[in-house]
């Protein structure tokens, strides 16, 4: 996108929202505008027009269409081009189109941030990235301590989570290893507190919540630990003491600074636990989603088996949870109330389910993928994952999504990318497979592997003791 290609802001009444998940109210044109002079449109009007043009283009043709639409609009005359200097315009557009509401660096402008997000999304579409691998040092922070009590170590990465500047990787040994994205360096390792274990993998990491200030991670035995990010002292604190016998195994964990959500399997009627993320107080227990998967939940304590269930949280504080048999959405503001649910006829490959905060992506056991609106589970886009089918296992398929793309990895270790941001629904477009294959030994991708993506990075683990990182924002 050219440096003048940009975005716009909406009128004071708000903007249209083509598919229901983008748009929003414009905060108003910038102050100190020139007023109407004979024959000249007032700048507040032009700014509102620019915003509406960008939002309409994004809703009808995808987010990448907003920049060219603005570029054309700003060529009308010098007065209209002057509107492209409005920081408030760019701030509103960056928030509505790219879901970015704070600047990553104090000296960055909103115009620069919009252009960076546009270029990064375009790089994603055209397979333009920088590839690297991340390695961890098991001598850092005393990581060479042997806590396996003579057992053979099976080190598998169970969860990967990205923030703006960090990558957190949670392993089967209960540790979370933190990496710097700018430097690709292993910064620190957060260890769980010692306790008696009810199974070889009871302490394996089952979920991570990562921000720039703290990391919260949970294990299969139900323990939840909290540690600061960026501190010179690695101080891990146990916030929640798990009770496996009464709750079952904690099979997945996610959330935000406001709410933590745990998905359990093993004890009837206790599928969901919700905590206040600020006070760390348990505020809800209930749900029957995982009652049929009770035995699989208990097996997670002793075996590195397939995914039992997944839970994800959207920007609207909706929790999306699934097993291979059922998908439900419930409101974290009205705990216990199910907004929508579905039992897909062909079942769900649990490892393929993810959300970008606005939409939900999942793949069934025949390889048919779909992008849904969380509130209704209405399908807005579909795509086909080849090589999946039969047996219901999905061949170890794991997947993730960001605002415009779905990323899947299965047998053969090929990471494949689909564009699903076409604005008006329909079929997603298969774009490419990453040039680098991942996987140890024969290159297959087994259960227990992890993949994650945001608007700039894709990170994956495949059992070869290496974290693979693709950076689409590298200049």
Short mmCIF file of C-alpha atoms in Angstrom, two decimals:
data_model
loop_
_atom_site.label_atom_id
_atom_site.label_comp_id
_atom_site.label_asym_id
_atom_site.label_seq_id
_atom_site.Cartn_x
_atom_site.Cartn_y
_atom_site.Cartn_z
CA UNK A 1 0.00 0.00 0.00
CA UNK A 2 1.33 3.45 -0.80
CA UNK A 3 2.15 5.69 2.13
CA UNK A 4 -0.81 7.84 1.18
CA UNK A 5 -3.13 4.86 1.00
CA UNK A 6 -5.18 4.95 4.05
CA UNK A 7 -8.44 4.72 5.70
CA UNK A 8 -11.34 6.72 6.74
CA UNK A 9 -13.68 7.51 9.54
CA UNK A 10 -17.39 7.13 9.87
CA UNK A 11 -20.11 9.72 10.24
CA UNK A 12 -21.42 10.53 13.68
CA UNK A 13 -24.32 8.12 13.22
CA UNK A 14 -21.99 5.12 12.91
CA UNK A 15 -21.30 2.94 9.92
CA UNK A 16 -22.87 0.05 8.12
CA UNK A 17 -21.68 -3.40 9.08
CA UNK A 18 -21.98 -5.70 6.11
CA UNK A 19 -21.49 -9.12 7.70
CA UNK A 20 -22.25 -8.11 11.27
CA UNK A 21 -18.73 -8.28 12.66
CA UNK A 22 -17.07 -5.09 11.47
CA UNK A 23 -17.98 -1.45 11.59
CA UNK A 24 -18.83 0.76 14.53
CA UNK A 25 -19.44 4.31 15.59
CA UNK A 26 -17.04 6.98 14.41
CA UNK A 27 -15.88 9.20 17.24
CA UNK A 28 -16.29 12.33 15.14
CA UNK A 29 -14.08 14.36 12.79
CA UNK A 30 -10.91 15.98 14.04
CA UNK A 31 -11.14 19.36 15.74
CA UNK A 32 -10.11 22.68 14.21
CA UNK A 33 -11.39 21.92 10.71
CA UNK A 34 -11.84 24.53 8.01
CA UNK A 35 -15.53 25.27 7.58
CA UNK A 36 -17.53 25.41 4.41
CA UNK A 37 -16.34 27.99 1.92
CA UNK A 38 -18.03 28.68 -1.41
CA UNK A 39 -17.54 25.63 -3.62
CA UNK A 40 -15.46 23.65 -1.10
CA UNK A 41 -16.74 20.68 0.84
CA UNK A 42 -16.03 21.03 4.58
CA UNK A 43 -13.27 18.76 5.87
CA UNK A 44 -15.46 17.14 8.56
CA UNK A 45 -17.74 15.94 5.78
CA UNK A 46 -14.84 14.64 3.68
CA UNK A 47 -13.38 12.87 6.71
CA UNK A 48 -16.69 11.16 7.44
CA UNK A 49 -17.01 10.24 3.78
CA UNK A 50 -13.51 8.75 3.77
CA UNK A 51 -14.33 6.66 6.82
CA UNK A 52 -17.53 5.36 5.25
CA UNK A 53 -15.80 4.56 1.94
CA UNK A 54 -13.15 2.50 3.74
CA UNK A 55 -15.65 0.62 5.91
CA UNK A 56 -17.90 -0.13 2.94
CA UNK A 57 -14.95 -1.42 0.91
CA UNK A 58 -13.80 -3.57 3.84
CA UNK A 59 -17.26 -5.05 4.38
CA UNK A 60 -17.91 -5.77 0.71
CA UNK A 61 -14.50 -6.93 -0.52
CA UNK A 62 -12.34 -7.61 2.54
CA UNK A 63 -10.03 -5.54 4.72
CA UNK A 64 -7.35 -5.17 2.06
CA UNK A 65 -9.82 -3.26 -0.12
CA UNK A 66 -9.99 -0.33 2.31
CA UNK A 67 -6.54 1.08 1.49
CA UNK A 68 -6.96 1.30 -2.32
CA UNK A 69 -10.44 2.80 -1.87
CA UNK A 70 -8.99 5.55 0.30
CA UNK A 71 -6.08 6.13 -2.04
CA UNK A 72 -8.51 6.79 -4.89
CA UNK A 73 -10.63 9.11 -2.75
CA UNK A 74 -7.66 11.20 -1.65
CA UNK A 75 -6.70 11.86 -5.28
CA UNK A 76 -9.83 13.98 -5.90
CA UNK A 77 -8.16 17.24 -4.89
CA UNK A 78 -5.65 18.76 -2.49
CA UNK A 79 -8.36 19.54 0.06
CA UNK A 80 -9.45 15.93 0.19
CA UNK A 81 -5.83 14.80 0.30
CA UNK A 82 -5.32 17.00 3.35
CA UNK A 83 -7.84 14.85 5.25
CA UNK A 84 -5.36 11.96 5.01
CA UNK A 85 -3.32 13.76 7.69
CA UNK A 86 -6.04 13.29 10.31
CA UNK A 87 -4.75 11.08 13.12
CA UNK A 88 -8.27 10.63 14.47
CA UNK A 89 -9.36 9.29 11.10
CA UNK A 90 -6.57 6.71 11.12
CA UNK A 91 -7.19 5.81 14.75
CA UNK A 92 -10.86 5.07 14.06
CA UNK A 93 -10.06 3.09 10.94
CA UNK A 94 -7.28 1.07 12.54
CA UNK A 95 -9.64 0.15 15.36
CA UNK A 96 -12.59 -0.79 13.15
CA UNK A 97 -10.75 -2.55 10.32
CA UNK A 98 -7.67 -4.03 12.01
CA UNK A 99 -8.98 -4.29 15.58
CA UNK A 100 -6.01 -2.35 16.96
CA UNK A 101 -6.87 0.10 19.72
CA UNK A 102 -3.46 1.07 21.06
CA UNK A 103 -0.18 2.00 19.42
CA UNK A 104 2.66 -0.50 19.88
CA UNK A 105 5.32 2.21 20.23
CA UNK A 106 5.04 5.75 21.61
CA UNK A 107 6.53 7.36 18.49
CA UNK A 108 4.28 5.52 16.03
CA UNK A 109 1.37 7.40 14.43
CA UNK A 110 -2.02 5.86 13.73
CA UNK A 111 -1.47 6.44 10.01
CA UNK A 112 1.77 4.44 10.17
CA UNK A 113 0.05 1.69 12.16
CA UNK A 114 -2.76 1.39 9.59
CA UNK A 115 -0.26 1.17 6.74
CA UNK A 116 1.79 -1.45 8.63
CA UNK A 117 -1.30 -3.58 9.25
CA UNK A 118 -2.30 -3.32 5.58
CA UNK A 119 1.17 -4.30 4.36
CA UNK A 120 1.38 -7.20 6.80
CA UNK A 121 -2.00 -8.57 5.69
CA UNK A 122 -0.90 -8.21 2.07
CA UNK A 123 2.32 -10.08 2.88
CA UNK A 124 0.20 -12.83 4.42
CA UNK A 125 -1.75 -13.15 1.19
CA UNK A 126 1.31 -13.21 -1.06
CA UNK A 127 3.46 -15.57 1.11
CA UNK A 128 6.06 -12.90 1.86
CA UNK A 129 7.64 -13.64 5.24
CA UNK A 130 10.81 -14.20 7.20
CA UNK A 131 11.22 -17.73 8.61
CA UNK A 132 13.20 -18.62 11.71
CA UNK A 133 13.32 -21.24 14.43
CA UNK A 134 13.31 -20.70 18.18
CA UNK A 135 15.33 -22.82 20.58
CA UNK A 136 15.21 -22.82 24.35
CA UNK A 137 18.04 -23.09 26.85
CA UNK A 138 17.24 -25.53 29.62
CA UNK A 139 19.92 -24.00 31.83
CA UNK A 140 18.14 -20.65 32.04
CA UNK A 141 16.55 -19.81 35.41
CA UNK A 142 17.63 -23.16 36.83
CA UNK A 143 15.74 -25.16 34.22
CA UNK A 144 18.17 -28.03 34.44
CA UNK A 145 16.57 -29.23 37.66
CA UNK A 146 15.20 -32.73 37.17
CA UNK A 147 11.67 -33.00 38.47
CA UNK A 148 10.78 -36.19 36.61
CA UNK A 149 11.89 -38.48 39.43
CA UNK A 150 13.64 -40.90 37.12
CA UNK A 151 10.88 -41.04 34.52
CA UNK A 152 11.73 -40.83 30.85
CA UNK A 153 11.10 -37.27 29.72
CA UNK A 154 8.62 -36.79 26.87
CA UNK A 155 8.78 -33.11 26.04
CA UNK A 156 5.89 -31.96 23.89
CA UNK A 157 4.64 -28.44 23.33
CA UNK A 158 0.95 -28.36 24.21
CA UNK A 159 0.07 -24.68 23.77
CA UNK A 160 1.45 -21.64 21.91
CA UNK A 161 0.24 -18.07 22.51
CA UNK A 162 1.33 -14.77 20.93
CA UNK A 163 1.31 -11.19 22.18
CA UNK A 164 2.76 -8.12 20.45
CA UNK A 165 6.30 -8.77 21.66
CA UNK A 166 6.34 -12.28 23.11
CA UNK A 167 5.62 -15.91 22.39
CA UNK A 168 4.73 -18.24 25.26
CA UNK A 169 5.06 -22.00 24.83
CA UNK A 170 3.54 -24.42 27.35
CA UNK A 171 4.99 -27.92 27.58
CA UNK A 172 4.13 -31.36 28.87
CA UNK A 173 6.61 -30.89 31.73
CA UNK A 174 4.42 -28.12 33.15
CA UNK A 175 6.75 -25.28 32.18
CA UNK A 176 5.97 -22.20 30.12
CA UNK A 177 8.93 -20.87 28.16
CA UNK A 178 8.81 -17.21 27.11
CA UNK A 179 10.50 -15.87 23.96
CA UNK A 180 11.11 -12.36 22.66
CA UNK A 181 9.68 -11.96 19.17
CA UNK A 182 11.96 -9.07 18.13
CA UNK A 183 15.16 -10.87 19.18
CA UNK A 184 13.98 -14.52 18.89
CA UNK A 185 15.67 -15.13 22.27
CA UNK A 186 14.44 -17.43 25.05
CA UNK A 187 13.91 -14.99 27.92
CA UNK A 188 12.71 -17.06 30.85
CA UNK A 189 11.00 -20.23 31.99
CA UNK A 190 8.05 -20.29 34.38
CA UNK A 191 7.78 -23.49 36.42
CA UNK A 192 4.74 -24.77 38.31
CA UNK A 193 4.97 -25.30 42.04
CA UNK A 194 5.76 -28.81 43.27
CA UNK A 195 2.87 -31.07 44.25
CA UNK A 196 1.88 -34.73 44.22
CA UNK A 197 0.82 -35.76 40.75
CA UNK A 198 -2.19 -37.85 39.80
CA UNK A 199 -0.69 -39.10 36.56
CA UNK A 200 2.43 -38.64 34.49
CA UNK A 201 1.08 -35.66 32.55
CA UNK A 202 -1.17 -34.13 35.19
CA UNK A 203 1.04 -31.05 35.26
CA UNK A 204 1.15 -30.64 31.44
CA UNK A 205 0.14 -27.13 30.36
CA UNK A 206 -3.47 -26.98 29.16
CA UNK A 207 -3.76 -23.26 28.42
CA UNK A 208 -2.03 -19.88 28.55
CA UNK A 209 -3.26 -16.28 28.79
CA UNK A 210 -0.50 -13.88 27.76
CA UNK A 211 -0.25 -10.09 27.94
CA UNK A 212 2.73 -7.75 27.95
CA UNK A 213 2.66 -7.61 31.75
CA UNK A 214 1.83 -11.13 32.92
CA UNK A 215 1.39 -14.76 31.94
CA UNK A 216 -1.35 -16.98 33.39
CA UNK A 217 -1.10 -20.71 32.72
CA UNK A 218 -3.06 -23.79 33.74
CA UNK A 219 -2.26 -27.50 33.88
CA UNK A 220 -4.34 -30.67 33.53
CA UNK A 221 -4.50 -31.10 37.30
CA UNK A 222 -6.36 -27.78 37.57
CA UNK A 223 -3.56 -25.67 39.03
CA UNK A 224 -3.38 -22.12 37.68
CA UNK A 225 -0.17 -20.09 38.01
CA UNK A 226 0.51 -16.38 37.48
CA UNK A 227 3.86 -14.73 36.76
CA UNK A 228 5.00 -11.24 35.70
CA UNK A 229 6.40 -10.63 32.22
CA UNK A 230 9.41 -8.35 31.89
CA UNK A 231 10.62 -8.77 35.46
CA UNK A 232 14.23 -9.65 36.20
CA UNK A 233 12.99 -12.10 38.81
CA UNK A 234 10.99 -15.11 37.61
CA UNK A 235 8.41 -15.40 40.39
CA UNK A 236 5.67 -17.92 39.67
CA UNK A 237 2.68 -17.82 42.01
CA UNK A 238 -0.02 -20.49 42.26
CA UNK A 239 -3.36 -18.67 42.04
CA UNK A 240 -5.71 -21.68 41.95
CA UNK A 241 -5.12 -25.05 43.58
CA UNK A 242 -6.70 -27.71 41.36
CA UNK A 243 -9.02 -30.45 42.62
CA UNK A 244 -8.91 -33.22 40.03
CA UNK A 245 -11.09 -35.68 41.96
CA UNK A 246 -14.01 -33.24 42.22
CA UNK A 247 -13.60 -31.33 38.93
CA UNK A 248 -11.94 -33.72 36.50
CA UNK A 249 -9.02 -32.81 34.23
CA UNK A 250 -8.64 -29.24 33.02
CA UNK A 251 -8.47 -29.93 29.27
CA UNK A 252 -8.32 -26.34 27.97
CA UNK A 253 -7.94 -22.85 29.41
CA UNK A 254 -8.09 -19.36 27.94
CA UNK A 255 -9.45 -15.88 28.55
CA UNK A 256 -8.38 -12.29 29.06
CA UNK A 257 -7.41 -9.94 31.86
CA UNK A 258 -11.12 -9.74 32.74
CA UNK A 259 -12.21 -13.40 32.70
CA UNK A 260 -10.49 -16.79 32.80
CA UNK A 261 -12.36 -19.80 31.42
CA UNK A 262 -11.49 -23.44 32.07
CA UNK A 263 -12.96 -26.45 30.25
CA UNK A 264 -12.97 -29.65 32.33
CA UNK A 265 -13.75 -33.30 31.53
CA UNK A 266 -14.17 -36.17 33.97
CA UNK A 267 -16.93 -35.17 36.39
CA UNK A 268 -20.55 -34.66 35.23
CA UNK A 269 -22.03 -31.19 35.37
CA UNK A 270 -18.74 -29.32 35.96
CA UNK A 271 -17.54 -28.66 32.41
CA UNK A 272 -16.94 -24.92 32.84
CA UNK A 273 -15.19 -22.92 35.52
CA UNK A 274 -15.01 -19.13 35.17
CA UNK A 275 -12.84 -16.82 37.27
CA UNK A 276 -12.68 -13.06 37.63
CA UNK A 277 -9.32 -12.32 36.03
CA UNK A 278 -8.63 -9.34 38.28
CA UNK A 279 -9.59 -10.74 41.69
CA UNK A 280 -8.84 -14.37 40.63
CA UNK A 281 -12.09 -15.41 42.33
CA UNK A 282 -14.09 -18.39 41.02
CA UNK A 283 -17.48 -17.04 39.91
CA UNK A 284 -19.13 -19.92 38.03
CA UNK A 285 -19.10 -23.73 37.84
CA UNK A 286 -21.43 -25.79 35.66
CA UNK A 287 -22.22 -27.22 32.25
CA UNK A 288 -22.53 -30.69 30.71
CA UNK A 289 -20.67 -30.21 27.41
CA UNK A 290 -17.87 -32.69 28.19
CA UNK A 291 -19.91 -35.30 30.09
CA UNK A 292 -19.59 -37.82 27.19
CA UNK A 293 -15.80 -37.25 27.13
CA UNK A 294 -15.20 -38.03 30.82
CA UNK A 295 -12.97 -41.05 30.15
CA UNK A 296 -10.92 -39.11 27.59
CA UNK A 297 -10.45 -36.38 30.18
CA UNK A 298 -9.02 -38.79 32.72
CA UNK A 299 -6.69 -40.25 30.07
CA UNK A 300 -5.07 -36.83 29.61
CA UNK A 301 -3.45 -37.26 33.03
CA UNK A 302 -1.47 -40.30 31.89
CA UNK A 303 -1.20 -40.12 28.10
CA UNK A 304 -0.44 -37.52 25.44
CA UNK A 305 -3.70 -38.11 23.61
CA UNK A 306 -5.75 -36.09 21.15
CA UNK A 307 -7.67 -32.92 21.99
CA UNK A 308 -10.71 -33.55 24.19
CA UNK A 309 -12.22 -30.10 23.90
CA UNK A 310 -11.44 -26.47 23.22
CA UNK A 311 -12.66 -23.19 24.63
CA UNK A 312 -12.02 -19.72 23.20
CA UNK A 313 -13.18 -16.20 24.15
CA UNK A 314 -14.26 -13.51 21.66
CA UNK A 315 -13.94 -9.72 21.82
CA UNK A 316 -17.60 -9.56 22.86
CA UNK A 317 -16.90 -11.75 25.92
CA UNK A 318 -18.59 -14.79 24.45
CA UNK A 319 -17.09 -18.18 25.25
CA UNK A 320 -17.01 -20.72 22.40
CA UNK A 321 -16.48 -24.32 23.49
CA UNK A 322 -16.51 -27.56 21.56
CA UNK A 323 -15.91 -31.28 21.65
CA UNK A 324 -15.94 -33.57 18.64
CA UNK A 325 -19.72 -33.89 19.07
CA UNK A 326 -21.00 -30.44 19.96
CA UNK A 327 -20.29 -26.70 19.77
CA UNK A 328 -21.82 -24.18 22.17
CA UNK A 329 -21.54 -20.43 22.72
CA UNK A 330 -22.36 -18.83 26.06
CA UNK A 331 -22.29 -15.31 27.45
CA UNK A 332 -19.61 -14.53 30.03
CA UNK A 333 -21.73 -11.60 31.18
CA UNK A 334 -24.69 -13.91 31.84
CA UNK A 335 -23.00 -17.06 33.05
CA UNK A 336 -24.82 -20.30 32.38
CA UNK A 337 -26.88 -18.87 29.50
CA UNK A 338 -26.20 -20.65 26.19
CA UNK A 339 -26.60 -18.29 23.23
CA UNK A 340 -26.29 -20.87 20.48
CA UNK A 341 -25.32 -24.50 20.01
CA UNK A 342 -24.91 -27.07 17.28
CA UNK A 343 -24.19 -30.78 16.94
CA UNK A 344 -22.49 -31.02 13.52
CA UNK A 345 -23.63 -34.11 11.63
CA UNK A 346 -20.09 -35.03 10.62
CA UNK A 347 -18.46 -34.13 13.92
CA UNK A 348 -15.69 -31.62 14.60
CA UNK A 349 -11.91 -31.96 14.50
CA UNK A 350 -11.32 -30.29 17.86
CA UNK A 351 -7.75 -29.24 17.12
CA UNK A 352 -8.96 -27.20 14.16
CA UNK A 353 -11.26 -24.89 16.16
CA UNK A 354 -10.14 -21.31 16.81
CA UNK A 355 -11.39 -17.72 16.92
CA UNK A 356 -9.86 -14.40 15.90
CA UNK A 357 -12.04 -12.55 18.40
CA UNK A 358 -14.68 -11.80 15.76
CA UNK A 359 -15.27 -15.10 13.95
CA UNK A 360 -15.00 -18.83 14.58
CA UNK A 361 -13.25 -21.34 12.31
CA UNK A 362 -13.62 -25.11 12.47
CA UNK A 363 -13.21 -28.20 10.27
CA UNK A 364 -15.41 -31.29 10.30
CA UNK A 365 -14.25 -34.90 10.02
CA UNK A 366 -14.59 -34.85 6.22
CA UNK A 367 -12.33 -31.82 5.85
CA UNK A 368 -15.02 -29.21 5.23
CA UNK A 369 -14.02 -26.02 7.02
CA UNK A 370 -16.28 -23.13 7.85
CA UNK A 371 -16.06 -19.65 9.34
CA UNK A 372 -19.00 -18.79 11.60
CA UNK A 373 -20.44 -15.82 13.45
CA UNK A 374 -20.13 -16.73 17.15
CA UNK A 375 -23.48 -15.27 18.20
CA UNK A 376 -25.54 -17.53 15.90
CA UNK A 377 -23.02 -20.04 14.49
CA UNK A 378 -24.19 -18.85 11.07
CA UNK A 379 -21.78 -19.82 8.31
CA UNK A 380 -20.26 -16.88 6.44
CA UNK A 381 -17.48 -18.67 4.58
CA UNK A 382 -16.32 -22.21 3.83
CA UNK A 383 -13.13 -23.87 2.67
CA UNK A 384 -11.88 -27.42 2.03
CA UNK A 385 -8.93 -29.08 3.79
CA UNK A 386 -7.66 -31.89 1.58
CA UNK A 387 -6.41 -35.17 2.98
CA UNK A 388 -8.90 -35.27 5.87
CA UNK A 389 -11.56 -37.92 6.11
CA UNK A 390 -12.53 -41.23 7.56
CA UNK A 391 -12.01 -42.38 11.10
CA UNK A 392 -12.97 -39.08 12.65
CA UNK A 393 -9.48 -38.34 13.89
CA UNK A 394 -8.51 -35.66 11.45
CA UNK A 395 -5.01 -37.09 11.07
CA UNK A 396 -3.62 -34.80 13.75
CA UNK A 397 -5.01 -31.67 12.10
CA UNK A 398 -4.42 -28.51 14.11
CA UNK A 399 -5.44 -25.02 13.08
CA UNK A 400 -5.75 -21.37 13.99
CA UNK A 401 -6.95 -18.11 12.45
CA UNK A 402 -6.34 -14.37 12.44
CA UNK A 403 -8.51 -11.56 11.06
CA UNK A 404 -8.21 -12.57 7.42
CA UNK A 405 -6.68 -16.02 7.16
CA UNK A 406 -7.10 -19.59 8.39
CA UNK A 407 -3.94 -21.65 8.94
CA UNK A 408 -4.04 -25.47 9.15
CA UNK A 409 -1.37 -28.12 9.55
CA UNK A 410 -1.86 -31.87 9.29
CA UNK A 411 -0.14 -34.97 8.04
CA UNK A 412 3.03 -34.32 6.07
CA UNK A 413 3.90 -31.27 8.11
CA UNK A 414 2.70 -28.73 5.52
CA UNK A 415 1.28 -25.50 6.94
CA UNK A 416 -1.50 -24.33 4.60
CA UNK A 417 -3.20 -20.93 4.40
CA UNK A 418 -6.68 -19.90 3.23
CA UNK A 419 -8.04 -16.39 2.77
CA UNK A 420 -11.46 -16.14 4.42
CA UNK A 421 -11.84 -12.35 4.49
CA UNK A 422 -13.85 -11.82 1.33
CA UNK A 423 -16.28 -9.34 2.86
CA UNK A 424 -19.51 -10.80 1.54
CA UNK A 425 -19.31 -14.49 2.39
CA UNK A 426 -18.97 -17.41 -0.02
CA UNK A 427 -16.00 -19.70 -0.42
CA UNK A 428 -12.63 -19.08 1.13
CA UNK A 429 -9.65 -19.06 -1.21
CA UNK A 430 -6.79 -21.53 -0.81
CA UNK A 431 -3.59 -19.49 -1.11
CA UNK A 432 -0.50 -21.62 -0.51
CA UNK A 433 1.48 -23.96 1.68
CA UNK A 434 4.46 -22.65 3.60
CA UNK A 435 7.77 -23.46 1.92
CA UNK A 436 9.10 -25.04 5.10
CA UNK A 437 7.74 -28.40 6.20
CA UNK A 438 7.71 -29.08 9.92
CA UNK A 439 7.82 -32.30 11.86
CA UNK A 440 10.32 -34.70 13.35
CA UNK A 441 11.34 -37.99 11.83
CA UNK A 442 9.01 -38.75 8.94
CA UNK A 443 7.56 -35.27 8.94
CA UNK A 444 4.15 -36.21 10.32
CA UNK A 445 2.27 -34.04 12.74
CA UNK A 446 1.05 -35.97 15.77
CA UNK A 447 -1.31 -35.07 18.56
CA UNK A 448 -0.02 -32.74 21.23
CA UNK A 449 1.37 -30.35 18.66
CA UNK A 450 0.41 -26.69 18.65
CA UNK A 451 -0.04 -23.84 16.21
CA UNK A 452 -1.06 -20.20 16.68
CA UNK A 453 -1.34 -17.05 14.59
CA UNK A 454 -1.96 -13.35 14.95
CA UNK A 455 -1.94 -10.62 12.30
CA UNK A 456 1.84 -10.73 12.00
CA UNK A 457 3.15 -14.15 13.06
CA UNK A 458 2.47 -17.85 12.73
CA UNK A 459 4.17 -20.16 15.23
CA UNK A 460 4.08 -23.96 15.25
CA UNK A 461 5.60 -26.92 17.07
CA UNK A 462 5.79 -30.37 15.55
CA UNK A 463 7.64 -32.69 17.88
CA UNK A 464 11.19 -31.97 16.64
CA UNK A 465 12.07 -29.85 19.73
CA UNK A 466 11.89 -26.72 17.60
CA UNK A 467 9.41 -23.87 17.48
CA UNK A 468 8.91 -22.64 13.91
CA UNK A 469 8.15 -18.94 13.43
CA UNK A 470 6.96 -17.11 10.31
CA UNK A 471 7.03 -13.31 10.48
CA UNK A 472 4.92 -11.55 7.83
CA UNK A 473 5.66 -8.06 9.15
CA UNK A 474 9.44 -8.16 8.76
CA UNK A 475 10.58 -5.38 6.45
#
